[in-house]
Amino acid sequence: MWQLTNILLWNLMAAVIVSGQARPKVKLSSQSSSGLTSDCVGNLMRLRLDKALAVGNQLEVEAINGTQHIVLTPSLAAQCGYSMESDPWGNTRIYTSLLGCYVDNKDDTTFNVGMKLRMYRNSPLDMISHDVSQTCSYSRWASREILCDRNYMEVSKYMSTPDSPSDPKGQTQEFKDEHSNINAVPGVSGAEHGIWKMTFFTPEPVAMVLREAEQAGYSAMTTANRLVVRSPYNTAETYTEDVAGIPMEVFKVSAYYKAPHGLSIVNLAAACPTGGVLFTEDSISWHVPRRVTPLMDSRFRIVEMHMGINGQRLDKSQMAARGYTLSVTDFHIVTEIPVGSPDGYYKSHAPDYQYHITYTVEPMLEVLWRGDNAQDDTRYKILFPITTPLMPQTPHAEDLTVPEDGVFRVRLGSFLHDVELKNITFSTGVLTVEESNARGFNVLEHIFPNGTKGYSLQVAFDADVVLKHNPEALVTTYSLPLVFGFIILPEETPFAHPLDFQVSLQDVVLPTLTGTCDRNRFYVSVEYGSQGRNFQTTVGFQPLTPELAESYDFQDNGTHFSLVMPYTARETKFELFTSHFVRARLDIRLLDMNNQWTLGDLYLACDFPLTTTTCYSNGTITALALKVESVPSLNPSWLTLRDPSCKPVYSDDRFAYFSFPADSCGTTRTFFDNYMLYENEISISYFEDVADNDSPIDPEYRQTVSCYYIVNKTETIAFSYRPRTYDPKAEIGTGQLMVQMRLAKDASYDHFYEGQDFPVVKYLRQPLYFEVELMQSSDPHLELILENCWATLQEDRTSLPSWDIIVDSCENSDDSYTTTFHPVMSDTRVAVPSHVKRFSIKMFAFIKDEAVLKDEIFVHCDAVICDTNSQADGACRGQCVHPTGTKSSQHHGIKSSKREQRNADSTHQTLISSGAIVVLD
């Protein structure tokens, strides 16, 4: 639709396109200005300004009238017959009516048009100018000429005078002599003749004198032969009328002017269409009323009818080549223009950030009507810019991806030339086109023969912007979500187009598991697949935690990991066993926890040598029972021999160990020719320790224990007599006993600090509870005695300074805070109380010259292990349990250095030390 409000942009930017080329400040004529041309098109002068000249400049137009230069504002241009049209890229057309205010008119036949174009860049001083001068000849005036331009309506009428009837124009010498004063208002000195007043019909009459009309924006003037009146659109004195269904803006006026023969009245009217355009997807239909009733009051006929583009007539061959048609119906003159014809242009838009286009073209219609009076004709000329409604253009996305190539290949288009790709939003963020190419994504622009463009993009499947998931264990779906960010030039209007491409490919290589065995261990190796270590490993039914992996010698080199497991590990299963071997199985599974898929598994079963029954020559039989997989609910502690009272001497959740004489526990004996067979049976025994809700084991567990003894066997033993000169006695043997010292967390001695807890932080005078224990011995005749205990600043037990805590098995009588011994009673942890000694001291620090030497101490002890059955002396006389006395001290937990360096080398003592203990004041 014709947008009248946006037609004329005088003194505004004619083109807003950035140019990198500077222009010198020079004045150019129209003949020498590249990109600046002028020509005559009927009753108009047309000036064309190429975008290469106007780009980046602010355009100001001046009309030249002799020595006067008048700046054409939008209102003055409409009043005086000037119009301008610019496309978005700066291509500009300026039209001047040959009857315009500032045109040098020679007898209505020769017209000299002068203009100056001023182009400003950044400031008023940065300006270049172009002078334009064009002479047009036009004599084919009709009696009435009506011109409908973008911003004004113009009507001119031939004036006749009775003084010269032979002159077809009605022109006399007297009229010529007074022409210079004809426009003067009556009553003004020197103005004998001129336009007196004007009456506008809205349709109600509104009268104005000439000056009032000019102040209201109208123009009225006389030339050698014609009276000219011009009106802008949408004034108070114009009105809209529907003519044959077409909205028309109507301008009617009666002009009163004083001629030599007296007062004359001329009725003038103009009617210009403001609508009448129909659009289809492929064509534009412009309808103009065949009979414009505001202009016609009698019968008429069409003498001439022409179509043009941009003010220029086209002949029939030119119209046919472009696909234009011009036809007449009963009510309308119809012009058909294909959408996309080369005389118009497309423009991109982005309402609501969606891509649309419009097509703009400026047809011209020129019609010559002739009434019943052969001398009464009307030339009707319309310049009518048309822009189609917004046409949605969804960009077409083409997926050219070949999955086996491992690269997304996509194309997007087509777009008009004024669209530019600025950035692409990937899953990881926004990248400009330059950044995308720097990342190797290969963004290219493609120009097509019809002037449109498209874009292509390539992204490898392994790029970090590609999302991956596995709908199936062996299938990977690669997703490439994109948002293409565009701008439309020159306005830099943004819009976006989201796309999402997906490709599925069966390209997953699963991890592989292999395993072997030796006589004692399982060896397992896992080679990672194409997705790395994206799985959870379970051993048996246990997840492979870092702690479990460390215990099984876990090794990982980035492509494989390996495990070494003893066959007795809790995660293995026993399938079966005999008297000589056990068949153990290791189950390993690799699980995708997100999808609950098994990516790989290994069930490795091996036979390991194992003697389950041992027959001793003294008649003792030992048997080992194992919990097998086929009896999952078995508790080995429930197993017994035939005599239910013969229970395992040891059992846990997997093993039960029996030891019994061959002639007990219901063992049967069978004689054969040369040997005896002793047999018993290990089976389940159900009694009170089996929960009531536990059902009997199914299948039953039965294990036969057999021993063969040879009946007739002779052993030869060498014997000789030799008198004995002394009583026999056992030879003294040597061995190692282990003693450990631990720091308890409180006086209950139930919880102790572990190695990773040291150094332990304590406040001054806070109790420290120590326990010293003889390990790996159950002999009740042994007793542990603490002979000496002392504290040092260094971990070295022989370092100085030091402070005595226990001296000769007793408390240090010189210490104001006496060491306290605590009695030890038998409980679930302490089987032999004489193997354990407990004492406590209060936390202290070493000082020298009233200064703390270090905020850390170490405690050391000499322990003696004594035989309570022997007559002992020294430390073995017993631990001193009653303090010999106390002394008061002024230091309150601060110790001066006292002990001299002692010898730590003793063959009768066990030497033990604590970890570091830090004092906190």
CSV table of C-alpha atoms in Angstrom, one decimal, residues 79 210-218:
chain,number,residue,atom,x,y,z
A,79,GLN,CA,3.8,22.9,-2.0
A,210,LEU,CA,-3.9,33.8,-1.9
A,211,ARG,CA,-1.6,34.6,1.0
A,212,GLU,CA,-3.7,32.6,3.4
A,213,ALA,CA,-3.8,29.6,1.0
A,214,GLU,CA,0.0,29.7,0.7
A,215,GLN,CA,0.4,29.8,4.5
A,216,ALA,CA,-1.9,26.7,4.6
A,217,GLY,CA,0.5,24.9,2.3
A,218,TYR,CA,-1.2,25.4,-1.0
